[in-house]
mmCIF file of C-alpha atoms and ligand atoms in Angstrom:
data_model
loop_
_atom_site.group_PDB
_atom_site.id
_atom_site.type_symbol
_atom_site.label_atom_id
_atom_site.label_comp_id
_atom_site.label_asym_id
_atom_site.label_seq_id
_atom_site.Cartn_x
_atom_site.Cartn_y
_atom_site.Cartn_z
ATOM 1 C CA MET A 1 0.000 0.000 0.000
ATOM 2 C CA LYS A 2 1.025 3.592 -0.577
ATOM 3 C CA SER A 3 -0.426 7.071 -0.070
ATOM 4 C CA PHE A 4 -3.790 7.610 -1.698
ATOM 5 C CA HIS A 5 -3.840 10.168 -4.486
ATOM 6 C CA PRO A 6 -7.332 10.633 -5.886
ATOM 7 C CA PRO A 7 -7.736 11.163 -9.634
ATOM 8 C CA GLN A 8 -8.710 14.595 -10.915
ATOM 9 C CA ARG A 9 -12.436 14.942 -11.523
ATOM 10 C CA THR A 10 -14.972 17.557 -12.414
ATOM 11 C CA LEU A 11 -17.869 17.024 -10.024
ATOM 12 C CA MET A 12 -21.224 17.765 -11.623
ATOM 13 C CA GLY A 13 -23.369 15.368 -9.661
ATOM 14 C CA PRO A 14 -25.665 15.887 -6.662
ATOM 15 C CA GLY A 15 -22.695 16.599 -4.353
ATOM 16 C CA PRO A 16 -19.949 16.638 -3.363
ATOM 17 C CA SER A 17 -19.132 19.487 -5.720
ATOM 18 C CA ASP A 18 -15.666 20.694 -6.718
ATOM 19 C CA VAL A 19 -13.731 22.087 -3.766
ATOM 20 C CA PRO A 20 -11.623 25.139 -4.655
ATOM 21 C CA PRO A 21 -7.869 25.049 -3.904
ATOM 22 C CA ARG A 22 -8.228 27.785 -1.279
ATOM 23 C CA VAL A 23 -10.493 25.523 0.766
ATOM 24 C CA LEU A 24 -8.211 22.500 0.374
ATOM 25 C CA GLU A 25 -5.252 24.621 1.439
ATOM 26 C CA ALA A 26 -7.150 25.745 4.547
ATOM 27 C CA LEU A 27 -7.659 22.078 5.496
ATOM 28 C CA SER A 28 -3.923 21.490 5.531
ATOM 29 C CA ARG A 29 -3.103 24.247 8.032
ATOM 30 C CA PRO A 30 -1.733 23.137 11.431
ATOM 31 C CA THR A 31 -4.193 21.569 13.821
ATOM 32 C CA ILE A 32 -4.561 23.499 17.083
ATOM 33 C CA GLY A 33 -6.611 22.783 20.195
ATOM 34 C CA HIS A 34 -10.393 23.108 20.054
ATOM 35 C CA LEU A 35 -10.310 25.422 23.108
ATOM 36 C CA ASP A 36 -7.287 27.420 21.913
ATOM 37 C CA PRO A 37 -8.191 31.128 22.102
ATOM 38 C CA ASP A 38 -7.253 31.611 18.454
ATOM 39 C CA PHE A 39 -9.506 28.731 17.450
ATOM 40 C CA VAL A 40 -12.352 30.107 19.533
ATOM 41 C CA ALA A 41 -11.989 33.490 17.796
ATOM 42 C CA MET A 42 -12.241 31.677 14.437
ATOM 43 C CA MET A 43 -15.428 29.932 15.657
ATOM 44 C CA ASP A 44 -17.017 33.323 16.333
ATOM 45 C CA GLU A 45 -16.243 34.414 12.787
ATOM 46 C CA LEU A 46 -17.554 31.130 11.473
ATOM 47 C CA LYS A 47 -20.853 31.712 13.236
ATOM 48 C CA ALA A 48 -21.127 35.212 11.743
ATOM 49 C CA LEU A 49 -20.358 33.837 8.277
ATOM 50 C CA LEU A 50 -23.019 31.152 8.665
ATOM 51 C CA GLN A 51 -25.536 33.751 9.825
ATOM 52 C CA TYR A 52 -24.780 35.659 6.638
ATOM 53 C CA ALA A 53 -25.211 32.573 4.454
ATOM 54 C CA PHE A 54 -28.531 31.718 6.138
ATOM 55 C CA GLN A 55 -29.584 35.396 6.285
ATOM 56 C CA THR A 56 -30.339 35.122 9.975
ATOM 57 C CA GLU A 57 -29.413 36.654 13.275
ATOM 58 C CA ASN A 58 -30.233 33.487 15.199
ATOM 59 C CA PRO A 59 -27.620 33.095 17.954
ATOM 60 C CA MET A 60 -28.126 29.324 17.757
ATOM 61 C CA THR A 61 -26.356 28.943 14.408
ATOM 62 C CA MET A 62 -23.434 26.560 14.047
ATOM 63 C CA PRO A 63 -22.069 23.610 12.091
ATOM 64 C CA VAL A 64 -22.942 20.162 13.447
ATOM 65 C CA SER A 65 -19.794 17.990 13.364
ATOM 66 C CA ALA A 66 -21.138 15.468 10.852
ATOM 67 C CA PRO A 67 -22.727 15.475 7.379
ATOM 68 C CA GLY A 68 -26.094 16.878 6.304
ATOM 69 C CA SER A 69 -27.936 13.787 7.504
ATOM 70 C CA ALA A 70 -26.766 14.589 11.043
ATOM 71 C CA GLY A 71 -28.073 18.142 10.692
ATOM 72 C CA MET A 72 -31.406 16.610 9.716
ATOM 73 C CA GLU A 73 -31.302 14.317 12.709
ATOM 74 C CA CYS A 74 -30.265 17.217 14.969
ATOM 75 C CA CYS A 75 -33.398 19.172 14.025
ATOM 76 C CA PHE A 76 -35.725 16.220 14.531
ATOM 77 C CA VAL A 77 -34.307 14.821 17.767
ATOM 78 C CA ASN A 78 -34.332 18.237 19.404
ATOM 79 C CA LEU A 79 -37.735 19.414 18.210
ATOM 80 C CA VAL A 80 -39.851 16.257 18.069
ATOM 81 C CA GLU A 81 -40.948 14.784 21.372
ATOM 82 C CA PRO A 82 -42.616 11.405 21.734
ATOM 83 C CA GLY A 83 -46.265 11.754 20.747
ATOM 84 C CA ASP A 84 -45.818 14.923 18.644
ATOM 85 C CA LYS A 85 -47.713 14.959 15.397
ATOM 86 C CA VAL A 86 -45.465 16.155 12.566
ATOM 87 C CA VAL A 87 -46.616 16.965 9.044
ATOM 88 C CA VAL A 88 -43.913 15.844 6.605
ATOM 89 C CA CYS A 89 -44.036 16.878 2.961
ATOM 90 C CA VAL A 90 -42.642 14.140 0.744
ATOM 91 C CA ASN A 91 -41.767 14.793 -2.904
ATOM 92 C CA GLY A 92 -38.537 12.812 -3.154
ATOM 93 C CA VAL A 93 -35.939 10.811 -1.253
ATOM 94 C CA PHE A 94 -35.089 13.368 1.410
ATOM 95 C CA GLY A 95 -38.676 14.010 2.468
ATOM 96 C CA GLY A 96 -38.894 10.241 2.984
ATOM 97 C CA ARG A 97 -35.942 10.415 5.348
ATOM 98 C CA MET A 98 -37.662 13.148 7.349
ATOM 99 C CA LYS A 99 -40.594 10.805 7.916
ATOM 100 C CA GLU A 100 -38.180 8.131 9.104
ATOM 101 C CA ASN A 101 -36.648 10.631 11.548
ATOM 102 C CA VAL A 102 -40.041 11.557 12.984
ATOM 103 C CA GLU A 103 -40.879 7.900 13.586
ATOM 104 C CA ARG A 104 -37.549 7.215 15.279
ATOM 105 C CA CYS A 105 -38.153 10.182 17.613
ATOM 106 C CA GLY A 106 -41.461 8.659 18.688
ATOM 107 C CA GLY A 107 -43.484 11.227 16.773
ATOM 108 C CA THR A 108 -46.426 10.551 14.483
ATOM 109 C CA PRO A 109 -45.800 11.576 10.873
ATOM 110 C CA VAL A 110 -48.672 12.803 8.725
ATOM 111 C CA LEU A 111 -47.661 12.872 5.078
ATOM 112 C CA VAL A 112 -48.336 15.464 2.407
ATOM 113 C CA GLU A 113 -47.342 13.618 -0.739
ATOM 114 C CA ASP A 114 -46.520 15.116 -4.093
ATOM 115 C CA PRO A 115 -45.240 13.421 -7.217
ATOM 116 C CA TRP A 116 -41.473 13.130 -7.570
ATOM 117 C CA GLY A 117 -40.263 15.988 -9.743
ATOM 118 C CA ARG A 118 -42.836 18.467 -8.445
ATOM 119 C CA ALA A 119 -42.704 21.107 -5.721
ATOM 120 C CA VAL A 120 -44.668 20.640 -2.495
ATOM 121 C CA ASP A 121 -48.259 21.775 -3.124
ATOM 122 C CA PRO A 122 -49.163 24.504 -0.569
ATOM 123 C CA GLN A 123 -52.881 23.724 -0.877
ATOM 124 C CA LYS A 124 -52.294 20.124 0.183
ATOM 125 C CA LEU A 125 -50.354 21.339 3.217
ATOM 126 C CA GLU A 126 -53.195 23.707 4.104
ATOM 127 C CA ASP A 127 -55.781 20.924 3.783
ATOM 128 C CA THR A 128 -53.683 18.531 5.842
ATOM 129 C CA LEU A 129 -53.198 21.056 8.640
ATOM 130 C CA LYS A 130 -56.950 21.729 8.705
ATOM 131 C CA ALA A 131 -57.563 18.012 9.062
ATOM 132 C CA HIS A 132 -54.920 17.705 11.804
ATOM 133 C CA PRO A 133 -55.271 20.741 14.096
ATOM 134 C CA ASP A 134 -53.128 18.965 16.710
ATOM 135 C CA ALA A 135 -50.027 18.925 14.456
ATOM 136 C CA ARG A 136 -47.060 20.673 16.101
ATOM 137 C CA ILE A 137 -44.401 20.781 13.371
ATOM 138 C CA VAL A 138 -44.231 20.993 9.574
ATOM 139 C CA ALA A 139 -41.125 19.664 7.809
ATOM 140 C CA PHE A 140 -40.190 19.903 4.156
ATOM 141 C CA VAL A 141 -37.237 20.030 1.764
ATOM 142 C CA HIS A 142 -36.421 23.323 0.051
ATOM 143 C CA ALA A 143 -34.277 21.873 -2.745
ATOM 144 C CA GLU A 144 -35.100 18.189 -3.364
ATOM 145 C CA THR A 145 -31.793 16.917 -4.718
ATOM 146 C CA SER A 146 -33.265 13.579 -5.743
ATOM 147 C CA THR A 147 -35.483 15.229 -8.370
ATOM 148 C CA GLY A 148 -34.362 18.841 -8.892
ATOM 149 C CA ALA A 149 -37.602 20.383 -7.579
ATOM 150 C CA CYS A 150 -37.685 23.617 -5.594
ATOM 151 C CA SER A 151 -40.457 24.263 -3.065
ATOM 152 C CA ASP A 152 -41.716 27.675 -1.964
ATOM 153 C CA VAL A 153 -40.339 28.058 1.562
ATOM 154 C CA GLN A 154 -42.007 31.354 2.375
ATOM 155 C CA THR A 155 -45.507 30.177 1.424
ATOM 156 C CA LEU A 156 -45.169 26.833 3.224
ATOM 157 C CA VAL A 157 -43.788 28.464 6.386
ATOM 158 C CA ASP A 158 -46.632 31.021 6.409
ATOM 159 C CA ILE A 159 -49.210 28.236 6.197
ATOM 160 C CA ALA A 160 -47.503 26.293 8.987
ATOM 161 C CA HIS A 161 -47.403 29.339 11.256
ATOM 162 C CA ARG A 162 -51.064 30.145 10.656
ATOM 163 C CA HIS A 163 -51.754 26.658 11.997
ATOM 164 C CA ASP A 164 -49.475 27.192 14.980
ATOM 165 C CA CYS A 165 -46.746 24.814 13.818
ATOM 166 C CA LEU A 166 -42.972 25.160 13.937
ATOM 167 C CA THR A 167 -41.094 24.508 10.701
ATOM 168 C CA ILE A 168 -38.070 22.352 9.909
ATOM 169 C CA VAL A 169 -36.540 23.084 6.501
ATOM 170 C CA ASP A 170 -33.938 20.997 4.654
ATOM 171 C CA ALA A 171 -31.632 23.502 2.948
ATOM 172 C CA VAL A 172 -28.787 21.103 2.224
ATOM 173 C CA THR A 173 -28.749 21.813 -1.501
ATOM 174 C CA SER A 174 -30.291 25.282 -1.427
ATOM 175 C CA LEU A 175 -27.829 27.134 0.833
ATOM 176 C CA GLY A 176 -25.596 29.335 -1.315
ATOM 177 C CA GLY A 177 -27.288 28.317 -4.569
ATOM 178 C CA ILE A 178 -30.757 29.882 -4.468
ATOM 179 C CA PRO A 179 -32.377 32.559 -2.294
ATOM 180 C CA LEU A 180 -32.953 31.455 1.298
ATOM 181 C CA HIS A 181 -33.927 34.067 3.891
ATOM 182 C CA VAL A 182 -34.224 32.283 7.215
ATOM 183 C CA ASP A 183 -35.286 35.347 9.243
ATOM 184 C CA ALA A 184 -37.406 37.150 6.658
ATOM 185 C CA TRP A 185 -39.271 33.921 5.914
ATOM 186 C CA GLY A 186 -39.583 32.961 9.585
ATOM 187 C CA VAL A 187 -38.012 29.497 9.266
ATOM 188 C CA ASP A 188 -37.794 27.989 12.769
ATOM 189 C CA ALA A 189 -35.153 25.315 12.228
ATOM 190 C CA VAL A 190 -32.969 24.729 9.190
ATOM 191 C CA TYR A 191 -30.098 22.420 8.325
ATOM 192 C CA SER A 192 -27.689 22.312 5.447
ATOM 193 C CA GLY A 193 -24.528 20.615 4.221
ATOM 194 C CA THR A 194 -21.088 21.834 3.247
ATOM 195 C CA GLN A 195 -20.461 19.811 0.089
ATOM 196 C CA LYS A 196 -23.179 21.143 -2.188
ATOM 197 C CA CYS A 197 -23.392 24.849 -3.072
ATOM 198 C CA LEU A 198 -20.881 25.878 -0.388
ATOM 199 C CA SER A 199 -18.168 23.842 -2.161
ATOM 200 C CA CYS A 200 -16.527 22.727 1.027
ATOM 201 C CA THR A 201 -15.514 19.166 1.838
ATOM 202 C CA PRO A 202 -18.316 16.877 3.073
ATOM 203 C CA GLY A 203 -18.759 16.160 6.756
ATOM 204 C CA LEU A 204 -20.275 19.253 8.369
ATOM 205 C CA SER A 205 -23.869 20.373 8.656
ATOM 206 C CA PRO A 206 -24.639 24.033 9.311
ATOM 207 C CA VAL A 207 -27.849 24.437 11.336
ATOM 208 C CA SER A 208 -29.796 27.391 12.681
ATOM 209 C CA PHE A 209 -32.616 27.578 15.221
ATOM 210 C CA GLY A 210 -34.923 30.545 15.782
ATOM 211 C CA GLU A 211 -36.400 31.750 19.058
ATOM 212 C CA ARG A 212 -39.542 29.622 18.966
ATOM 213 C CA ALA A 213 -37.539 26.483 18.222
ATOM 214 C CA VAL A 214 -35.106 27.258 21.043
ATOM 215 C CA ALA A 215 -38.037 27.768 23.439
ATOM 216 C CA LYS A 216 -39.462 24.386 22.465
ATOM 217 C CA ILE A 217 -36.080 22.709 23.034
ATOM 218 C CA LYS A 218 -35.644 24.358 26.438
ATOM 219 C CA ASN A 219 -39.138 23.335 27.555
ATOM 220 C CA ARG A 220 -39.011 19.728 26.487
ATOM 221 C CA SER A 221 -40.566 17.235 28.873
ATOM 222 C CA HIS A 222 -38.294 14.365 27.731
ATOM 223 C CA LYS A 223 -34.513 14.504 27.440
ATOM 224 C CA VAL A 224 -33.264 14.578 23.846
ATOM 225 C CA GLN A 225 -32.660 10.923 23.066
ATOM 226 C CA SER A 226 -29.311 11.587 21.319
ATOM 227 C CA TRP A 227 -26.513 12.720 23.620
ATOM 228 C CA PHE A 228 -24.267 13.866 20.770
ATOM 229 C CA LEU A 229 -26.914 15.994 19.066
ATOM 230 C CA ASP A 230 -28.617 17.412 22.175
ATOM 231 C CA LEU A 231 -28.438 21.162 21.543
ATOM 232 C CA ASN A 232 -28.712 21.923 25.246
ATOM 233 C CA LEU A 233 -25.262 20.301 25.562
ATOM 234 C CA VAL A 234 -23.758 21.315 22.218
ATOM 235 C CA MET A 235 -24.417 24.958 23.048
ATOM 236 C CA GLY A 236 -22.013 24.705 25.965
ATOM 237 C CA TYR A 237 -19.330 24.594 23.297
ATOM 238 C CA TRP A 238 -20.785 26.673 20.443
ATOM 239 C CA GLY A 239 -22.878 29.123 22.409
ATOM 240 C CA GLY A 240 -20.495 32.001 23.158
ATOM 241 C CA GLY A 241 -19.454 32.808 26.712
ATOM 242 C CA LYS A 242 -17.248 30.285 28.458
ATOM 243 C CA ARG A 243 -16.783 27.290 26.195
ATOM 244 C CA ALA A 244 -16.701 23.827 27.678
ATOM 245 C CA TYR A 245 -15.603 20.554 26.132
ATOM 246 C CA HIS A 246 -18.436 18.641 24.534
ATOM 247 C CA HIS A 247 -16.716 16.742 21.726
ATOM 248 C CA THR A 248 -13.468 17.478 19.904
ATOM 249 C CA ALA A 249 -14.458 19.777 17.064
ATOM 250 C CA PRO A 250 -13.286 18.725 13.577
ATOM 251 C CA ILE A 251 -10.693 21.503 13.700
ATOM 252 C CA ASN A 252 -9.339 21.424 10.164
ATOM 253 C CA ALA A 253 -12.738 20.846 8.600
ATOM 254 C CA LEU A 254 -13.893 24.016 10.347
ATOM 255 C CA TYR A 255 -10.938 25.958 8.868
ATOM 256 C CA ALA A 256 -12.153 24.760 5.489
ATOM 257 C CA LEU A 257 -15.743 25.829 6.117
ATOM 258 C CA HIS A 258 -14.534 29.241 7.304
ATOM 259 C CA GLU A 259 -12.613 29.626 4.043
ATOM 260 C CA ALA A 260 -15.519 28.421 1.881
ATOM 261 C CA LEU A 261 -17.863 30.900 3.560
ATOM 262 C CA LEU A 262 -15.338 33.714 3.141
ATOM 263 C CA ILE A 263 -15.301 32.945 -0.585
ATOM 264 C CA LEU A 264 -19.091 33.117 -0.600
ATOM 265 C CA ARG A 265 -19.056 36.443 1.230
ATOM 266 C CA GLU A 266 -16.438 37.873 -1.106
ATOM 267 C CA GLU A 267 -18.594 36.990 -4.102
ATOM 268 C CA GLY A 268 -21.764 38.115 -2.329
ATOM 269 C CA LEU A 269 -24.781 35.861 -1.793
ATOM 270 C CA GLU A 270 -26.919 37.618 -4.407
ATOM 271 C CA ASN A 271 -24.139 37.291 -6.971
ATOM 272 C CA ALA A 272 -23.751 33.600 -6.171
ATOM 273 C CA TRP A 273 -27.507 33.064 -6.629
ATOM 274 C CA ALA A 274 -27.398 34.980 -9.943
ATOM 275 C CA ARG A 275 -24.432 32.917 -11.149
ATOM 276 C CA HIS A 276 -26.277 29.657 -10.465
ATOM 277 C CA ARG A 277 -29.328 30.968 -12.316
ATOM 278 C CA ARG A 278 -27.405 32.214 -15.357
ATOM 279 C CA LEU A 279 -25.286 29.086 -15.822
ATOM 280 C CA HIS A 280 -28.338 26.893 -15.357
ATOM 281 C CA GLU A 281 -30.010 28.814 -18.197
ATOM 282 C CA ALA A 282 -26.977 28.148 -20.392
ATOM 283 C CA LEU A 283 -26.848 24.447 -19.510
ATOM 284 C CA LYS A 284 -30.576 24.119 -20.046
ATOM 285 C CA ALA A 285 -30.369 25.738 -23.480
ATOM 286 C CA GLY A 286 -27.634 23.294 -24.452
ATOM 287 C CA LEU A 287 -29.357 20.190 -23.093
ATOM 288 C CA GLU A 288 -32.641 21.106 -24.760
ATOM 289 C CA ALA A 289 -30.877 21.857 -28.061
ATOM 290 C CA MET A 290 -29.576 18.297 -27.855
ATOM 291 C CA GLY A 291 -33.142 17.090 -27.445
ATOM 292 C CA LEU A 292 -32.953 16.140 -23.770
ATOM 293 C CA SER A 293 -35.943 16.964 -21.586
ATOM 294 C CA PHE A 294 -36.151 18.136 -17.985
ATOM 295 C CA VAL A 295 -38.043 16.193 -15.335
ATOM 296 C CA VAL A 296 -39.282 19.229 -13.380
ATOM 297 C CA PRO A 297 -41.633 21.895 -14.826
ATOM 298 C CA GLU A 298 -39.715 25.108 -15.514
ATOM 299 C CA ALA A 299 -41.223 27.210 -12.713
ATOM 300 C CA GLU A 300 -40.283 24.596 -10.064
ATOM 301 C CA ARG A 301 -36.752 23.852 -11.259
ATOM 302 C CA LEU A 302 -33.580 24.166 -9.225
ATOM 303 C CA PRO A 303 -30.724 25.823 -11.103
ATOM 304 C CA GLN A 304 -28.137 23.805 -9.192
ATOM 305 C CA LEU A 305 -29.619 20.348 -9.858
ATOM 306 C CA ASN A 306 -30.705 19.574 -13.398
ATOM 307 C CA ALA A 307 -32.581 16.298 -13.715
ATOM 308 C CA VAL A 308 -32.989 15.196 -17.343
ATOM 309 C CA ARG A 309 -34.562 12.063 -18.754
ATOM 310 C CA ILE A 310 -32.216 9.425 -20.127
ATOM 311 C CA PRO A 311 -32.961 8.996 -23.861
ATOM 312 C CA GLU A 312 -34.696 5.799 -24.956
ATOM 313 C CA GLY A 313 -32.434 2.775 -25.317
ATOM 314 C CA VAL A 314 -29.378 4.383 -23.727
ATOM 315 C CA ASP A 315 -27.418 2.487 -21.072
ATOM 316 C CA ASP A 316 -27.336 4.764 -18.017
ATOM 317 C CA ALA A 317 -24.281 3.297 -16.297
ATOM 318 C CA ALA A 318 -22.278 2.941 -19.535
ATOM 319 C CA VAL A 319 -22.725 6.622 -20.348
ATOM 320 C CA ARG A 320 -21.706 7.719 -16.873
ATOM 321 C CA SER A 321 -18.599 5.535 -16.900
ATOM 322 C CA ARG A 322 -17.593 6.875 -20.343
ATOM 323 C CA LEU A 323 -17.938 10.432 -19.073
ATOM 324 C CA LEU A 324 -15.742 9.572 -16.119
ATOM 325 C CA ALA A 325 -13.132 7.707 -18.164
ATOM 326 C CA ASP A 326 -12.883 10.067 -21.134
ATOM 327 C CA TYR A 327 -13.670 13.424 -19.582
ATOM 328 C CA ARG A 328 -13.067 12.821 -15.846
ATOM 329 C CA LEU A 329 -16.555 14.169 -15.492
ATOM 330 C CA GLU A 330 -18.977 12.926 -12.844
ATOM 331 C CA ILE A 331 -22.709 13.411 -13.264
ATOM 332 C CA GLY A 332 -25.298 11.900 -10.936
ATOM 333 C CA ALA A 333 -27.447 8.827 -11.416
ATOM 334 C CA GLY A 334 -31.151 8.791 -10.568
ATOM 335 C CA LEU A 335 -32.063 8.076 -6.962
ATOM 336 C CA GLY A 336 -34.917 6.002 -5.561
ATOM 337 C CA GLU A 337 -37.800 5.625 -8.002
ATOM 338 C CA MET A 338 -35.867 7.683 -10.576
ATOM 339 C CA ALA A 339 -32.898 5.297 -10.707
ATOM 340 C CA GLY A 340 -32.079 4.371 -14.297
ATOM 341 C CA LYS A 341 -34.536 6.945 -15.664
ATOM 342 C CA VAL A 342 -32.762 10.267 -15.142
ATOM 343 C CA TRP A 343 -29.387 11.885 -14.835
ATOM 344 C CA ARG A 344 -28.818 14.571 -12.255
ATOM 345 C CA ILE A 345 -26.424 17.232 -13.453
ATOM 346 C CA GLY A 346 -25.229 19.433 -10.644
ATOM 347 C CA LEU A 347 -24.119 23.028 -11.037
ATOM 348 C CA MET A 348 -23.152 23.634 -7.455
ATOM 349 C CA GLY A 349 -20.923 26.265 -5.934
ATOM 350 C CA HIS A 350 -17.411 26.359 -7.345
ATOM 351 C CA ALA A 351 -18.389 23.789 -10.014
ATOM 352 C CA CYS A 352 -21.008 26.186 -11.342
ATOM 353 C CA ASN A 353 -18.876 27.892 -13.974
ATOM 354 C CA THR A 354 -18.800 28.475 -17.727
ATOM 355 C CA ARG A 355 -16.080 25.943 -18.393
ATOM 356 C CA ASN A 356 -18.050 23.164 -16.711
ATOM 357 C CA VAL A 357 -21.250 23.964 -18.588
ATOM 358 C CA LEU A 358 -19.421 23.773 -21.921
ATOM 359 C CA LEU A 359 -17.432 20.700 -20.907
ATOM 360 C CA CYS A 360 -20.556 18.865 -19.816
ATOM 361 C CA LEU A 361 -22.462 19.648 -23.014
ATOM 362 C CA GLN A 362 -19.558 18.661 -25.208
ATOM 363 C CA ALA A 363 -18.842 15.474 -23.304
ATOM 364 C CA LEU A 364 -22.477 14.399 -23.124
ATOM 365 C CA GLU A 365 -23.039 15.038 -26.812
ATOM 366 C CA ASP A 366 -19.954 13.042 -27.742
ATOM 367 C CA VAL A 367 -20.733 10.110 -25.476
ATOM 368 C CA LEU A 368 -24.436 9.986 -26.378
ATOM 369 C CA GLN A 369 -23.671 10.167 -30.074
ATOM 370 C CA ARG A 370 -21.231 7.291 -29.785
ATOM 371 C CA ALA A 371 -23.846 5.322 -27.823
ATOM 372 C CA GLY A 372 -26.178 5.705 -30.796
ATOM 373 C CA ALA A 373 -28.708 7.865 -28.955
ATOM 374 C CA ALA A 374 -31.227 9.804 -31.020
ATOM 375 C CA ILE A 375 -30.025 13.295 -30.144
ATOM 376 C CA GLU A 376 -29.499 16.493 -32.093
ATOM 377 C CA THR A 377 -25.788 17.103 -32.574
ATOM 378 C CA GLY A 378 -23.823 20.263 -33.255
ATOM 379 C CA ARG A 379 -26.252 22.637 -31.574
ATOM 380 C CA ALA A 380 -25.764 22.442 -27.842
ATOM 381 C CA LEU A 381 -22.623 24.546 -27.464
ATOM 382 C CA ALA A 382 -23.958 27.351 -29.638
ATOM 383 C CA ALA A 383 -27.221 27.382 -27.680
ATOM 384 C CA ALA A 384 -25.372 27.631 -24.374
ATOM 385 C CA ARG A 385 -23.010 30.306 -25.672
ATOM 386 C CA ALA A 386 -25.939 32.361 -26.916
ATOM 387 C CA VAL A 387 -27.276 32.475 -23.336
ATOM 388 C CA LEU A 388 -23.857 33.221 -21.847
ATOM 389 C CA GLU A 389 -23.289 36.107 -24.226
ATOM 390 C CA THR A 390 -26.573 37.801 -23.385
ATOM 391 C CA GLY A 391 -26.010 37.381 -19.628
HETATM 392 C C1 PLP B 401 -27.204 15.626 0.317
HETATM 393 C C2 PLP B 401 -28.509 15.860 0.996
HETATM 394 C C3 PLP B 401 -28.755 15.447 2.305
HETATM 395 C C4 PLP B 401 -27.793 14.607 3.095
HETATM 396 O O1 PLP B 401 -26.563 15.190 3.278
HETATM 397 P P1 PLP B 401 -25.303 14.256 3.613
HETATM 398 O O2 PLP B 401 -24.194 15.261 3.777
HETATM 399 O O3 PLP B 401 -25.138 13.364 2.437
HETATM 400 O O4 PLP B 401 -25.589 13.527 4.846
HETATM 401 C C5 PLP B 401 -29.973 15.783 2.877
HETATM 402 N N1 PLP B 401 -30.903 16.478 2.192
HETATM 403 C C6 PLP B 401 -30.699 16.877 0.925
HETATM 404 C C7 PLP B 401 -31.766 17.642 0.221
HETATM 405 C C8 PLP B 401 -29.504 16.580 0.288
HETATM 406 O O5 PLP B 401 -29.298 16.967 -0.970
#
C-alpha cells in the first residue's frame, strides 16, 4: 500500500461538488486545540459567516460535526418529542428520510405527498393542517436533490405558522445556490450541508434555530434521546461565553468551512444566486438543443440540480462511466424511483462555472452520439453560448 492520491475529476453530480484550492489549502493548516483562544476566535467568525449565508441573526447557528444527515437528525431529535404529530411533505428521497426521523423520535408523521419531480403543493399542506389541528411541526425540503424540484419556503412556512406549527426546513442543496432568507421567511429550524453549493468538503452540517424552536427545546418534557446531538449540551461549546468541552471539534474541517464561507461572502450571496441561475439557463439551453428533456416543470426547477430524462435505449451506467473515463466528469445517477430513468447534473458552488457547462455539453453530446442515442448534434454549445453572451 502507498499514499492515496485521488484522480482529478470535475464534479457535476448531486454533491460533493468541486472544492476550490483555497479551501483544500485551509484544510492542511496546522491543527490546534479546540479550546485554543485563536480557534475560539475563528469559531465566532464562522458563526457570523453562517448567519450571513442563512440570512439570519439566530444566535443558535453553528455547524454540526457530521454530514447533512446529522443536521437533519439534529433538528428532529431536538424538536420532536414522543407523541408529537409532525406533518412531513414528501416529494422525493429526502422528504422520505424526514418521515423516518419523525418515527424514530417517537413522533407521528402525517404525510403530504406530491409526485417526484414536483414542488410541495401549498394547498395540500393547508388541507392537511386543517384536518390535523393537533399537528405541532411541519417539515419539508427546500431543494429536493433527488429530483431537482424547488419548493416555496415562504408560502409553506406562512401556512404552517397560521396553523401554529414550527417549521423544519432541509436547505442542504439550497444554501448558497438559491435565495434562502431564514429570518425574513420565519423558518424555525434549518439544516444544510457543506459539500453542495458551499463547495466545502463533506462532513459538516450548518444548522440554525430561531427563538420559537429554542423555546421548544428548552421546555421539552423528555430529554433529547441523542446525547451527541442534544443542543442543550452542544451549546455549551458553540454558544459564546465560556466554552466547555463537549466533543473534539473537527478543527481542520472548520478551517475549510470558514474559508468556503469567506469565498461566498467575497462573491456576495446575491451574486452567487445569480451565477447559479445564469449558468443553469446556459446548460438548459444546451441540453434542450440536444433534445434532452427536464423532469421538473420550468417554474419549479432548481438551477443547481438539473434532472434530465435518459434517452430511450441508452445504457445509463455505460454513459456515466464513459464520461468519467474520457472526460473525468462525474454526473449523478437517478435516486430512488428515478434510478435508471434520469441523470442529475449538478451546477453547485465552485463547479457552477462556464467551463463546466461547456465541458458537460460537449462530453455528453460526444458520449451519447457514440452510444447511438437519437439526439441532435452540433447545436448544444452554440445554444449555451448564446445564453452566456446575453447574460
Ligand atoms: C445531500 C442531501 C442530504 C444529506 O446530506 P449528507 O451530507 O449526504 O448527509 C440531505 N438532504 C438533501 C436535500 C440533500 O441533498
